[in-house]
Structures are given as structure tokens and as C-alpha cells.
Coordinates of C-alpha atoms in Angstrom, one line a residue:
L1 CA 1.7 -22.5 49.0
N2 CA 0.0 -24.3 51.5
V3 CA -3.8 -24.3 52.1
T4 CA -4.0 -21.4 54.5
E5 CA -1.5 -19.2 52.5
E6 CA -3.4 -20.0 49.3
K7 CA -6.8 -18.9 50.8
F8 CA -5.4 -15.6 52.2
V9 CA -3.7 -14.8 48.7
L10 CA -7.3 -15.5 47.0
D11 CA -9.3 -13.5 49.6
T12 CA -6.8 -10.7 49.4
L13 CA -7.2 -10.7 45.7
A14 CA -11.2 -10.7 45.7
G15 CA -11.2 -8.0 48.3
C16 CA -8.9 -5.6 46.1
T17 CA -11.5 -6.4 43.5
E18 CA -14.3 -5.7 45.3
Y19 CA -13.3 -2.6 46.7
K20 CA -11.2 -1.3 43.7
S21 CA -13.5 2.1 43.6
I22 CA -12.5 2.9 47.4
L23 CA -9.0 1.7 47.3
D24 CA -8.2 3.8 44.1
V25 CA -9.3 7.1 46.0
V26 CA -6.6 6.8 48.8
V27 CA -3.9 5.6 46.4
N28 CA -4.6 8.4 43.5
A29 CA -4.4 10.9 46.4
F30 CA -1.0 9.4 47.8
Y31 CA 0.3 9.9 44.2
V32 CA -0.9 13.5 44.0
Q33 CA 0.6 14.4 47.4
D34 CA 3.3 12.4 48.8
G35 CA 4.0 10.0 46.2
R36 CA 4.6 12.4 43.3
Y37 CA 8.1 10.7 42.8
C38 CA 7.1 7.0 43.4
P39 CA 7.1 4.8 40.3
T40 CA 3.6 3.9 38.9
S41 CA 4.6 0.0 39.0
D42 CA 4.5 0.2 42.8
R43 CA 0.5 1.0 42.5
N44 CA -0.8 -2.7 43.1
L45 CA 1.6 -2.7 46.1
Y46 CA 0.1 0.2 47.7
T47 CA -3.4 -1.1 46.9
V48 CA -2.8 -4.3 48.8
I49 CA -1.4 -2.8 51.7
C50 CA -4.3 -0.3 51.9
Y51 CA -6.8 -3.2 51.7
L52 CA -5.1 -5.1 54.4
A53 CA -5.0 -1.8 56.8
A54 CA -8.6 -0.9 55.9
F55 CA -10.4 -4.3 56.0
Q56 CA -8.0 -7.3 57.4
L57 CA -6.1 -5.5 60.0
E58 CA -8.7 -7.0 62.8
E59 CA -8.3 -10.4 61.1
I60 CA -4.7 -10.9 60.7
G61 CA -3.4 -8.9 63.7
L62 CA -0.9 -6.1 64.1
Q63 CA 2.0 -8.5 64.4
Q64 CA 1.3 -10.1 61.1
F65 CA 0.7 -7.0 59.4
S66 CA 4.0 -5.6 60.7
K67 CA 5.8 -8.5 59.4
I68 CA 4.2 -8.2 55.9
V69 CA 5.2 -4.4 56.0
K70 CA 8.7 -5.1 57.1
S71 CA 9.3 -7.5 54.6
L72 CA 8.8 -4.7 51.9
D73 CA 10.6 -1.7 51.0
T74 CA 11.1 0.3 54.1
A75 CA 10.7 4.0 52.6
K76 CA 7.8 3.0 50.7
M77 CA 6.0 1.7 53.5
Q78 CA 7.0 4.6 56.0
K79 CA 5.6 7.2 53.5
F80 CA 2.5 5.5 52.6
L81 CA 1.3 4.5 56.1
R82 CA 2.1 8.2 57.5
F83 CA 0.0 9.3 54.7
F84 CA -2.8 7.0 55.1
F85 CA -3.3 6.9 59.1
N86 CA -3.4 10.4 59.3
D87 CA -6.0 11.6 61.8
L88 CA -7.1 14.9 59.5
Y89 CA -7.2 12.9 56.6
L90 CA -9.2 10.0 57.8
N91 CA -11.9 12.5 59.5
T92 CA -12.2 14.7 56.4
W93 CA -11.8 14.0 52.6
I94 CA -11.3 10.2 53.0
K95 CA -14.3 9.9 55.1
D96 CA -16.2 12.0 52.5
E97 CA -14.9 10.3 49.3
W98 CA -16.0 6.7 50.7
S99 CA -19.6 8.3 51.7
H100 CA -20.0 8.7 47.9
F101 CA -19.8 4.9 47.4
Y102 CA -21.5 3.8 50.7
D103 CA -23.6 5.2 53.4
S104 CA -21.8 7.9 55.7
V105 CA -22.9 6.1 59.0
Y106 CA -21.9 2.8 57.6
V107 CA -18.4 4.0 56.5
K108 CA -17.8 5.9 59.7
E109 CA -18.9 3.0 62.1
N110 CA -17.2 0.1 60.1
W111 CA -13.9 1.7 58.5
I112 CA -13.1 5.0 59.9
D113 CA -13.5 4.1 63.7
P114 CA -11.4 1.0 63.5
L115 CA -8.7 2.6 61.8
L116 CA -8.7 5.5 64.4
R117 CA -8.2 2.9 67.1
W118 CA -5.3 1.0 65.2
Q119 CA -3.9 4.5 64.7
P120 CA -1.4 4.7 67.7
K121 CA -0.3 1.1 67.4
V122 CA 0.3 1.9 63.7
Q123 CA 2.0 5.0 64.5
Q124 CA 4.9 3.0 66.8
L125 CA 5.2 0.9 63.6
I126 CA 5.8 4.0 61.3
E127 CA 8.4 5.2 64.1
K128 CA 10.3 2.0 63.7
L129 CA 10.5 2.2 60.1
T130 CA 11.7 6.0 60.5
D131 CA 14.3 5.1 63.0
K132 CA 15.5 2.3 60.5
L133 CA 15.7 4.7 57.7
S134 CA 17.6 6.9 59.7
N135 CA 20.0 4.4 60.8
R136 CA 20.8 3.2 57.1
T137 CA 21.2 6.9 55.9
T138 CA 23.7 7.9 59.0
T139 CA 26.1 5.1 58.4
V140 CA 29.9 6.3 57.9
K141 CA 31.4 6.0 55.2
T142 CA 34.6 4.2 55.3
S143 CA 37.3 4.4 52.6
R144 CA 38.1 1.5 50.6
V145 CA 41.6 0.5 49.9
T146 CA 42.5 -0.1 46.4
Q147 CA 43.0 -3.6 45.6
P148 CA 44.9 -4.9 42.4
K149 CA 42.8 -6.9 39.9
E150 CA 44.1 -9.1 37.2
F151 CA 43.7 -7.8 33.6
N152 CA 40.7 -9.2 31.9
L153 CA 42.3 -10.5 28.8
T154 CA 40.4 -11.8 26.1
L155 CA 40.3 -15.8 25.7
P156 CA 41.0 -17.0 22.5
K157 CA 37.8 -18.5 20.8
P158 CA 37.2 -22.2 20.6
R159 CA 37.4 -23.7 16.9
A160 CA 34.0 -24.0 15.5
I161 CA 33.0 -27.5 14.3
P162 CA 32.8 -27.3 10.7
P163 CA 29.1 -27.5 9.5
P164 CA 28.1 -30.7 7.9
L165 CA 27.9 -30.7 4.0
P166 CA 24.5 -29.7 2.5
A167 CA 22.3 -32.4 1.0
P168 CA 22.7 -32.4 -2.8
L169 CA 19.9 -30.6 -4.4
P170 CA 17.2 -32.8 -6.3
L171 CA 17.4 -32.9 -9.9
L172 CA 14.3 -31.5 -11.6
P173 CA 12.9 -33.7 -14.3
K174 CA 13.5 -32.7 -18.2
R175 CA 10.8 -30.6 -19.7
Q176 CA 9.6 -31.2 -22.9
P177 CA 11.2 -29.1 -25.9
V178 CA 9.2 -26.5 -27.5
P179 CA 7.6 -27.7 -30.8
P180 CA 9.0 -26.2 -33.9
S181 CA 5.8 -25.6 -35.3
I182 CA 5.7 -22.6 -33.0
Y183 CA 8.7 -20.8 -34.8
K184 CA 7.2 -21.6 -38.5
P185 CA 4.6 -19.5 -40.0
P186 CA 1.0 -20.9 -40.6
K187 CA 0.4 -22.8 -44.0
E188 CA -2.3 -20.4 -44.5
R189 CA -0.1 -17.4 -45.0
K190 CA 2.1 -19.1 -47.3
Q191 CA -0.7 -20.0 -49.5
L192 CA -1.9 -16.5 -49.4
E193 CA 1.3 -15.2 -50.5
E194 CA 1.5 -17.7 -53.6
I195 CA -1.8 -16.5 -54.6
K196 CA -0.8 -12.9 -54.3
T197 CA 2.3 -13.6 -56.3
K198 CA 0.4 -15.2 -59.1
N199 CA -2.4 -12.6 -59.5
I200 CA 0.5 -9.9 -59.7
Q201 CA 2.2 -12.1 -62.5
K202 CA -1.1 -12.5 -64.3
A203 CA -1.8 -8.6 -64.0
K204 CA 1.7 -7.8 -65.4
V205 CA 1.1 -10.1 -68.5
S206 CA -2.2 -8.5 -69.0
I207 CA -0.8 -5.0 -68.7
R208 CA 1.9 -5.9 -71.5
F209 CA -0.6 -7.5 -73.8
L210 CA -3.1 -4.4 -73.5
T211 CA -0.3 -2.0 -74.2
C212 CA 0.9 -3.9 -77.2
V213 CA -2.7 -4.0 -78.5
C214 CA -3.1 -0.4 -78.0
K215 CA 0.3 0.8 -79.8
G216 CA -0.4 -1.9 -82.8
D217 CA 2.7 -3.6 -82.3
P218 CA 2.2 -7.1 -83.6
F219 CA 6.0 -8.2 -83.1
S220 CA 5.9 -7.8 -79.4
L221 CA 2.8 -9.8 -79.2
N222 CA 4.9 -12.9 -80.2
T223 CA 7.0 -12.7 -76.9
L224 CA 3.7 -12.7 -74.6
P225 CA 2.5 -16.1 -73.0
V226 CA -0.9 -15.5 -73.9
Q227 CA -3.2 -17.6 -75.9
G228 CA -5.5 -15.8 -78.4
T229 CA -5.3 -13.8 -81.9
I230 CA -2.5 -11.5 -83.0
L231 CA -3.6 -8.2 -84.2
T232 CA -1.4 -7.3 -87.5
G233 CA -1.8 -4.5 -90.1
R234 CA -4.3 -2.3 -88.2
E235 CA -3.9 1.3 -88.1
I236 CA -5.1 3.2 -84.9
N237 CA -5.5 6.9 -84.3
P238 CA -2.7 8.2 -82.0
F239 CA -5.3 10.3 -79.9
F240 CA -7.2 7.2 -79.4
L241 CA -4.2 5.6 -78.2
Q242 CA -3.6 8.0 -75.7
Y243 CA -7.0 8.0 -74.4
L244 CA -7.1 4.1 -74.1
E245 CA -3.3 4.2 -72.1
V246 CA -5.0 6.8 -69.6
V247 CA -8.1 4.8 -69.1
W248 CA -6.1 1.4 -68.7
E249 CA -3.9 2.7 -66.3
S250 CA -6.7 4.1 -64.2
V251 CA -8.3 0.7 -64.5
L252 CA -5.1 -1.2 -63.7
T253 CA -4.2 0.8 -60.7
Q254 CA -7.7 0.3 -59.0
Y255 CA -7.1 -3.6 -60.1
F256 CA -3.8 -3.4 -58.1
E257 CA -5.1 -1.9 -55.0
E258 CA -7.8 -4.6 -54.8
L259 CA -5.1 -7.3 -55.4
T260 CA -3.1 -5.8 -52.4
K261 CA -6.1 -5.5 -50.1
Q262 CA -7.3 -8.8 -50.7
P263 CA -4.8 -11.1 -49.0
Q264 CA -5.0 -8.7 -46.0
D265 CA -8.8 -9.5 -45.8
L266 CA -7.9 -13.0 -46.2
I267 CA -5.4 -12.7 -43.5
D268 CA -7.8 -11.3 -41.3
N269 CA -10.2 -14.1 -41.8
I270 CA -8.1 -16.8 -40.9
P271 CA -10.3 -19.2 -38.8
I272 CA -9.4 -19.2 -35.1
K273 CA -9.9 -22.1 -32.8
L274 CA -12.5 -20.8 -30.1
N275 CA -13.0 -22.1 -26.9
T276 CA -16.2 -23.1 -25.2
A277 CA -17.0 -20.0 -23.3
A278 CA -16.5 -17.8 -26.6
I279 CA -18.5 -20.2 -28.8
L280 CA -21.4 -19.9 -26.3
R281 CA -21.2 -16.3 -25.9
E282 CA -21.0 -15.6 -29.6
G283 CA -23.9 -18.1 -30.1
A284 CA -25.9 -16.2 -27.5
L285 CA -25.3 -13.0 -29.2
Y286 CA -26.5 -14.2 -32.6
Q287 CA -29.6 -15.8 -31.0
R288 CA -30.6 -12.5 -29.4
K289 CA -29.9 -10.5 -32.7
L290 CA -32.2 -13.1 -34.3
E291 CA -34.9 -12.8 -31.8
E292 CA -34.8 -9.2 -31.9
E293 CA -35.1 -9.2 -35.8
L294 CA -38.3 -11.8 -35.5
K295 CA -39.8 -9.5 -33.0
R296 CA -39.2 -6.3 -35.5
I297 CA -40.6 -8.4 -38.3
E298 CA -43.7 -9.1 -36.1
N299 CA -44.1 -5.6 -35.0
L300 CA -44.3 -4.6 -39.0
Q301 CA -46.9 -7.1 -39.6
Q302 CA -49.1 -5.8 -36.9
G303 CA -48.8 -2.3 -38.3
A304 CA -45.8 -0.8 -36.4
G305 CA -43.9 2.1 -38.1
D306 CA -40.5 1.5 -39.9
P307 CA -37.6 3.4 -37.9
S308 CA -35.5 3.7 -41.1
E309 CA -36.5 7.1 -41.9
F310 CA -35.8 8.3 -38.6
L311 CA -32.5 6.5 -38.6
E312 CA -31.6 8.4 -41.9
W313 CA -32.7 11.7 -40.5
Q314 CA -30.6 10.9 -37.2
K315 CA -27.6 10.0 -39.1
E316 CA -28.0 13.3 -41.4
M317 CA -28.5 15.1 -38.1
R318 CA -25.1 13.8 -36.4
G319 CA -23.2 14.3 -40.0
K320 CA -24.0 17.9 -39.4
D321 CA -23.3 18.1 -35.7
L322 CA -19.9 16.4 -36.7
E323 CA -19.0 19.0 -39.3
E324 CA -19.9 21.6 -36.8
Q325 CA -17.6 20.2 -33.9
L326 CA -14.9 20.1 -36.5
A327 CA -15.2 23.5 -37.8
E328 CA -15.4 24.5 -34.0
I329 CA -12.1 22.4 -33.3
E330 CA -10.6 24.1 -36.2
C331 CA -11.5 27.6 -34.9
R332 CA -9.9 26.7 -31.5
R333 CA -6.7 25.7 -33.2
L334 CA -6.6 28.8 -35.2
Q335 CA -7.2 30.9 -32.1
G336 CA -4.6 29.0 -30.3
K337 CA -2.0 30.0 -33.2
L338 CA -3.3 33.6 -33.3
S339 CA -2.5 33.9 -29.5
Y340 CA 0.9 32.5 -29.9
E341 CA 1.7 35.2 -32.5
E342 CA 0.2 37.8 -30.0
A343 CA 2.2 36.5 -27.4
V344 CA 5.5 36.6 -29.3
L345 CA 4.8 40.0 -29.9
A346 CA 4.4 41.0 -26.3
H347 CA 7.7 39.0 -25.7
Q348 CA 9.6 41.1 -27.8
N349 CA 8.2 44.4 -26.5
V350 CA 9.0 43.0 -23.0
I351 CA 12.7 42.5 -24.0
Q352 CA 12.9 46.0 -25.3
E353 CA 11.6 47.4 -21.8
N354 CA 14.0 45.2 -19.9
K355 CA 16.9 46.4 -21.7
K356 CA 16.1 50.1 -20.8
K357 CA 15.5 48.9 -17.1
A358 CA 19.1 47.1 -17.2
D359 CA 20.8 50.1 -18.3
L360 CA 19.3 52.2 -15.4
L361 CA 20.2 49.2 -12.9
R362 CA 23.9 49.4 -14.2
E363 CA 24.0 53.1 -13.4
E364 CA 22.6 52.7 -10.0
K365 CA 24.9 49.9 -8.9
A366 CA 28.1 51.8 -10.0
E367 CA 27.0 54.5 -7.6
L368 CA 26.4 51.8 -4.8
M369 CA 29.6 50.3 -5.1
H370 CA 31.3 53.9 -4.7
L371 CA 29.6 54.2 -1.6
Y372 CA 30.3 50.6 -0.2
A373 CA 33.9 51.2 -0.9
E374 CA 34.0 54.4 1.4
K375 CA 32.0 52.7 4.1
R376 CA 34.3 49.6 4.0
L377 CA 37.4 52.1 4.6
Q378 CA 35.6 53.4 7.7
E379 CA 34.8 49.8 9.2
Q380 CA 38.5 48.8 8.8
K381 CA 39.7 52.0 11.0
E382 CA 37.0 51.0 13.7
M383 CA 38.1 47.5 13.6
K384 CA 41.6 48.2 14.2
E385 CA 40.8 50.2 17.2
L386 CA 38.6 47.4 18.6
V387 CA 41.6 45.0 18.1
E388 CA 43.8 47.1 20.3
Q389 CA 41.2 47.4 22.9
V390 CA 40.7 43.5 23.1
M391 CA 44.6 42.9 23.3
E392 CA 44.6 44.9 26.5
G393 CA 41.6 42.8 27.9
H394 CA 43.4 39.7 27.5
K395 CA 46.1 40.4 30.0
N396 CA 43.6 40.1 32.8
V397 CA 41.9 36.7 31.5
K398 CA 44.8 34.4 33.3
Q399 CA 43.4 35.4 36.8
A400 CA 39.9 34.6 35.8
K401 CA 41.0 31.1 34.3
A402 CA 42.4 30.4 37.6
K403 CA 39.1 30.9 39.6
V404 CA 36.9 29.0 37.3
Q405 CA 39.4 26.3 37.4
E406 CA 39.0 25.9 41.3
Y407 CA 35.3 26.0 40.9
K408 CA 35.0 23.2 38.6
Q409 CA 37.1 21.0 40.8
Q410 CA 34.9 21.8 43.7
I411 CA 32.0 20.7 41.3
V412 CA 33.5 17.5 40.3
Q413 CA 34.2 16.5 44.0
Q414 CA 30.6 16.9 45.0
V415 CA 29.4 14.9 41.9
C416 CA 31.9 11.9 42.7
E417 CA 30.5 11.6 46.2
E418 CA 26.8 11.9 45.3
S419 CA 27.4 9.2 42.4
G420 CA 29.3 6.9 44.9
E421 CA 26.0 6.9 47.2
L422 CA 23.9 6.3 44.4
L423 CA 25.9 3.4 42.9
R424 CA 26.0 1.6 46.4
Q425 CA 22.2 1.8 46.7
A426 CA 21.8 0.6 43.4
L427 CA 24.0 -2.2 44.4
E428 CA 21.9 -3.2 47.2
E429 CA 18.8 -3.3 45.4
K430 CA 20.4 -5.4 42.6
E431 CA 21.6 -8.0 45.4
D432 CA 17.9 -8.3 46.9
Q433 CA 16.6 -9.0 43.1
N434 CA 19.1 -11.6 42.7
R435 CA 18.4 -13.3 45.9
K436 CA 14.6 -13.3 45.1
R437 CA 15.0 -14.7 41.7
Y438 CA 17.3 -17.5 43.0
E439 CA 14.6 -18.5 45.6
L440 CA 11.8 -18.6 43.1
I441 CA 14.1 -20.7 40.6
Q442 CA 14.8 -23.1 43.3
Q443 CA 11.2 -23.4 44.0
I444 CA 10.2 -24.2 40.1
R445 CA 13.0 -26.9 40.1
A446 CA 11.5 -28.5 43.0
I447 CA 8.1 -28.4 41.5
E448 CA 9.5 -30.0 38.3
S449 CA 11.7 -32.8 40.1
T450 CA 8.2 -34.1 41.8
S451 CA 6.7 -34.6 38.2
S452 CA 6.3 -38.3 37.0
M453 CA 5.2 -39.9 33.9
R454 CA 2.2 -42.4 34.0
H455 CA 1.2 -44.9 31.2
K456 CA -1.9 -46.4 30.3
F457 CA -2.2 -49.6 28.1
I458 CA -5.2 -49.2 25.5
D459 CA -7.4 -52.3 24.3
L460 CA -8.8 -51.6 20.8
T461 CA -11.5 -54.2 21.3
E462 CA -12.8 -52.5 24.3
T463 CA -15.1 -49.3 24.7
G464 CA -14.7 -46.3 26.5
G465 CA -17.1 -47.0 29.1
H466 CA -18.4 -43.2 29.0
G467 CA -22.1 -44.3 28.8
L468 CA -22.7 -42.4 25.6
F469 CA -25.1 -43.5 22.9
G470 CA -23.5 -45.3 19.9
E471 CA -20.4 -46.0 21.8
M472 CA -18.2 -48.4 20.0
S473 CA -14.5 -49.8 20.2
I474 CA -11.6 -48.7 17.7
V475 CA -11.7 -51.9 15.8
E476 CA -15.4 -51.5 15.1
L477 CA -15.0 -47.9 14.3
R478 CA -12.3 -48.9 11.7
E479 CA -14.9 -51.5 10.1
R480 CA -17.6 -48.7 9.8
L481 CA -14.9 -46.3 8.1
A482 CA -14.0 -49.2 5.7
L483 CA -17.6 -49.7 4.8
L484 CA -18.0 -45.8 4.4
K485 CA -15.1 -45.6 2.1
E486 CA -16.7 -48.3 -0.3
A487 CA -20.1 -46.4 -0.2
Q488 CA -18.2 -43.2 -1.2
K489 CA -16.3 -45.0 -3.9
A490 CA -19.4 -46.1 -5.3
A491 CA -21.0 -42.8 -5.3
E492 CA -17.7 -41.4 -6.9
E493 CA -18.1 -43.9 -9.8
E494 CA -22.0 -42.8 -10.4
K495 CA -21.0 -39.2 -10.5
R496 CA -18.2 -39.8 -13.1
D497 CA -20.6 -41.5 -15.4
Q498 CA -22.8 -38.5 -15.0
I499 CA -20.1 -36.1 -15.7
I500 CA -19.1 -38.0 -19.0
Y501 CA -22.8 -37.8 -20.1
E502 CA -23.1 -34.0 -19.6
K503 CA -19.7 -33.4 -21.4
Q504 CA -20.9 -35.4 -24.3
A505 CA -24.3 -33.4 -24.1
K506 CA -22.2 -30.0 -24.0
E507 CA -20.0 -31.0 -27.0
Q508 CA -23.1 -31.7 -29.1
L509 CA -24.5 -28.3 -28.1
I510 CA -21.2 -26.4 -28.9
L511 CA -21.0 -28.2 -32.5
D512 CA -24.9 -27.0 -32.9
K513 CA -23.7 -23.4 -31.9
L514 CA -20.7 -23.6 -34.4
D515 CA -23.0 -24.3 -37.4
Q516 CA -25.2 -21.3 -36.3
I517 CA -22.3 -18.9 -35.9
S518 CA -20.8 -19.8 -39.4
Q519 CA -24.4 -19.2 -40.9
F520 CA -24.4 -15.7 -39.1
R521 CA -20.8 -14.8 -40.0
A522 CA -21.6 -15.3 -43.7
E523 CA -24.8 -13.3 -43.7
L524 CA -22.9 -10.4 -41.8
G525 CA -20.1 -10.4 -44.1
R526 CA -22.5 -9.9 -47.1
A527 CA -24.3 -7.2 -45.4
A528 CA -20.9 -5.5 -44.6
A529 CA -20.0 -5.5 -48.1
L530 CA -23.0 -4.0 -49.5
K531 CA -22.7 -1.4 -46.6
Q532 CA -19.1 -0.7 -47.7
E533 CA -20.3 0.1 -51.4
E534 CA -23.1 2.3 -50.3
K535 CA -20.7 4.4 -48.0
K536 CA -18.1 4.7 -51.0
K537 CA -20.8 6.1 -53.3
S538 CA -22.1 8.8 -50.7
Q539 CA -18.8 9.6 -49.9
S540 CA -17.9 10.4 -53.6
G541 CA -20.7 12.9 -53.7
E542 CA -19.5 14.9 -50.6
R543 CA -17.6 18.0 -51.1
P544 CA -15.5 19.9 -48.1
M545 CA -16.8 23.1 -47.1
K546 CA -14.9 25.9 -45.1
D547 CA -16.4 28.3 -42.5
E548 CA -16.2 32.1 -42.4
R549 CA -15.0 32.1 -39.0
I550 CA -11.8 29.9 -40.4
L551 CA -11.1 32.2 -43.3
N552 CA -11.1 35.2 -41.0
L553 CA -8.8 33.7 -38.5
Q554 CA -6.4 32.4 -41.1
K555 CA -6.2 36.1 -42.5
K556 CA -5.4 37.4 -38.9
I557 CA -2.7 35.0 -38.4
V558 CA -1.1 35.9 -41.7
E559 CA -1.1 39.7 -40.8
K560 CA 0.3 38.8 -37.3
A561 CA 3.2 36.7 -38.6
M562 CA 4.1 39.7 -41.0
E563 CA 4.1 42.0 -38.3
R564 CA 6.3 39.8 -35.9
K565 CA 9.0 39.4 -39.0
K566 CA 8.9 43.1 -39.1
Q567 CA 9.5 43.4 -35.1
A568 CA 12.2 40.9 -35.4
G569 CA 14.0 42.5 -38.3
L570 CA 14.1 45.8 -36.1
L571 CA 15.3 44.0 -33.1

């Protein structure tokens, strides 16, 4: 665009934005009344025409305005201008709606009166547009002669150029094989198994030796690999021998159980390699426990009470609560079993009732089938009569079909005429669009052809000349960057030394923590062993007791089971 055209476009865009509220009043009313079937994509078009007619008509003149209108769609412009330059609309609701935004006197003097003055001349323009539309619509449709066309045969596709061979895939480096130690059991487990077998062999030898001594068999002692004296020529009471056998069997079974448990305990206590976080976490735990124990001892020294009695009482009460909970659970289980027995009895009663109902339903079904057969015979008779009537009606169908065929032919002829008219209009619109696109493409190509490349040579030793503080050339910048890299490298070396020092200090701290952890574990193991022995002694003196509710529920369950069996036998 040249300067004047660009200024006109910018002024129009600014005016449409400034008076958008006023222009929307007219455009919205047009879409409600006369433009109900107009597409919403033309809203901006109507807004621009409304702005030019209301505010720029005196500046651009009627001739330029009519030129703009005639360059657009004739039907759209004729409909919109006829709606906007209506005397009744301008003097009534348009004036009232614009007065909501601006003063009524200002609206009437500056906008409504000029529009009324231009109304006769614009009316002539509207009449010209109407005549143009009437001439276009009254054109006589000439019949076209059918012209033969060549067949649109499919051309053979050109052969595709074979794609280049893919580049060979890079070979991955060989991975290190898995070490064979992963698939082998640890040495500690093998040592424990050897210790276990040796202990079992020793125990078996000791058993044989003791049995021979108890039975007084001096000859069998010669076969035992035991160093000691041989008892010969000694008579022992047989009752005493039986007593010794029972005692030794109980002792040896307990010994074998301890032997079988010992390797498992050793396996559980195999040393595991801990990482740094685990060592520090466990060391902090033991340190916290040590501080709590020291605090408890200080409180005892200052006269505080020992909570051991309270803890024992709390333990006893918890044991009683646990026994009550177990008894309650057992009661619930027995109640569920009792309800199951009752449900089985109820199910058996329901089966008997269903049998009685099934017999009644069979009798009713037989009666209904008899009635249905009679009704079916009656319907067949009525159907034969209806078929005879329909056969008589088919004779008059041919005349009705001929009339329907003629009516359909008339409808098809009308539809063909309407579709031809619509197709012609669509072709004209498509030609206009293609022409505008071609012109736009030509303009774009002309603009692209005028572009030129410009090269500028740069001297790296000169500054940019922008007048900034600290301005430097590229060569100086590179020198300063080299100095910064050297300083950064020195800082990295210093930081690396500091990290090594901190790492050594951390390793020393971890070793100290490991020593502390080993001591705490040994003490905790001793305390756990003592606690286990006390627990065994306390469990040996306890005896299970049953609740009266459990006994009563068990009796009821037995009674219900007997009743269910009797009922099943009757069924």
C-alpha cells in the first residue's frame, strides 16, 4: 500500500475500535432482524461499512464510498444499507441506543442529521444495487449442448527411487561378565554347616555311649571312639535303667533342638556390610538411647521414682486385656458357626415350602396351556378371514403406484433445476476467490523478489562504538575469558583439596561409630538372652482357661448340628 492507502486503513481500524460499542448496536440489530441468515464471519465487514457511512462519509465522499460498496458482495451491501439508512430506524431506536453512550443533543447534531442528509443519495445507490441483483437473477438459462470428454484414465505411477541403505548400527562395547562369586554360597554358611555336622556326630556318639553304660553292655563299649574307662562286671537295677533312659532321652532331645537352632541364629548374625547412611543412623540411635539411660539414672539419683512397678502392672493389665480379646474373638467365631447351623436349618425349611409351591404352579400351568390352545385356534380362524380381505385390496394397488410414480418424477425434476442454479452460483463465488488469491500471490512474489542480502565485515580488534561503560573488542574479551578460566581452575583445585580433607574426617567418624555400634549390639544381645529366659520361665507357669460363654456356645452348636442331621435324614 502507498502512504495514503495505509493511512486510510489505519484510521478506519482505529475508528472501529474506538466506536465499537456504537457500531455493535447497529450490527447486532441487523443480525436479529434482516440478517438472520447471514454468516457471522461477515460481522467485521458490516462493522467497517457502518463506520464509514456514519463517520467518514463526508470526508471520503459518496463516489469513493459507492466504489467501496460495489467492490463487495452486492446482495450483502444492498441488505445492510437498506437496513441502516431507514428513516424510521435512525429517528427512533438507533438514536435512543446511541444516546445511552453519548449526549442525545451531540448524537442528533453530529451523527443522525448528517445520515438523514445523505439518505436520498444513498437510496439511489441502494436502488442501483437492487437493479443489479434483479438483472442477475432474471437471466435466461440457456441449454448447454453435451460435449464428449476423454476418459480420465489413471496414469501409471513413476518408479520410486530405492532408498539408500541404512547406516550400520554402532557396536556396543562388551560388558564385563558377572563375577562367579555371585552364584556361590558364602564361606560363613559352609563353615556353619560343617560345625553343625560335627556337633551332630558328637551327639550321636555320646548317645550310644550313654545307652551302653545304662544297659551294662561292656562289649559294645569297645566299638565306640570315646576315650575313657570301660564299665564291666557291674549289675544295675532294670527299673533304674528305664528311668535313666527316659531322663536321657528328654535331655538329648532338648540338646538336639538347641543344636538345630544354633546355626540359624549364627546365620541371622552374619556380618553385613553397611553403607555410610546406615552406620550414622544406627550410631545416632544408640547415642540417643545412651542419653536417655543417663538421664534416667540422674533422675533416680535426684529422688525420682522407678517406673518398673508401673510397667509390670501395665504388662499384667495388657495380658488380661489380651485374654479378654481372645475370648471375645472365640465367642464371635462360635456365634458365626451357630448362625451357620441355623441358616442351614432355615434353608432346608425353605426347600420344603418351595416344593409345595412348585406342585401348585404345575397344576395352574396345565390349566393355562389348555386355555391358550383354545385361544390360538380362534386367532387362526380370524387370521384366515383377514388374509382373504387383504388379497382383495391388492387388486387396487397398481393404480395407486402409477400415481405415486408420476408425483415422484415431478419432484425430481424440480430438485434438478434448483441444484443446477445453486451449483452455478457456487462456481461463480469460487472463481472470484481464486482470482483474489492469485492477485495476492503475485503481490507477495513481487515483494520477495525485491529483497537483497547485505554483508558487513567485522574487525575483531575494534569496539562496537555504542558508547557503553566497559566496552571492549572481541580479542580483549577472549583474553579476559582465558584469565577467568585460569582463576576458576585454581578455585576448583582448592575445593578438591577441601573435599578430600572432609572425606577423610568423615571416614574416621564412621569408624568410631562402627566401634560404638559393635559394643551396643553385644550388650543388647546379652539383655535379649536374659529376657528370653525370663519369658520362658513365666510362660511355663501359665495355664489356659476357658470362658463360660465359650462352653455354652459349643454346647448349642452341637445341639444344632444334631438337629440338622436329623432334618437331612428326613429330606
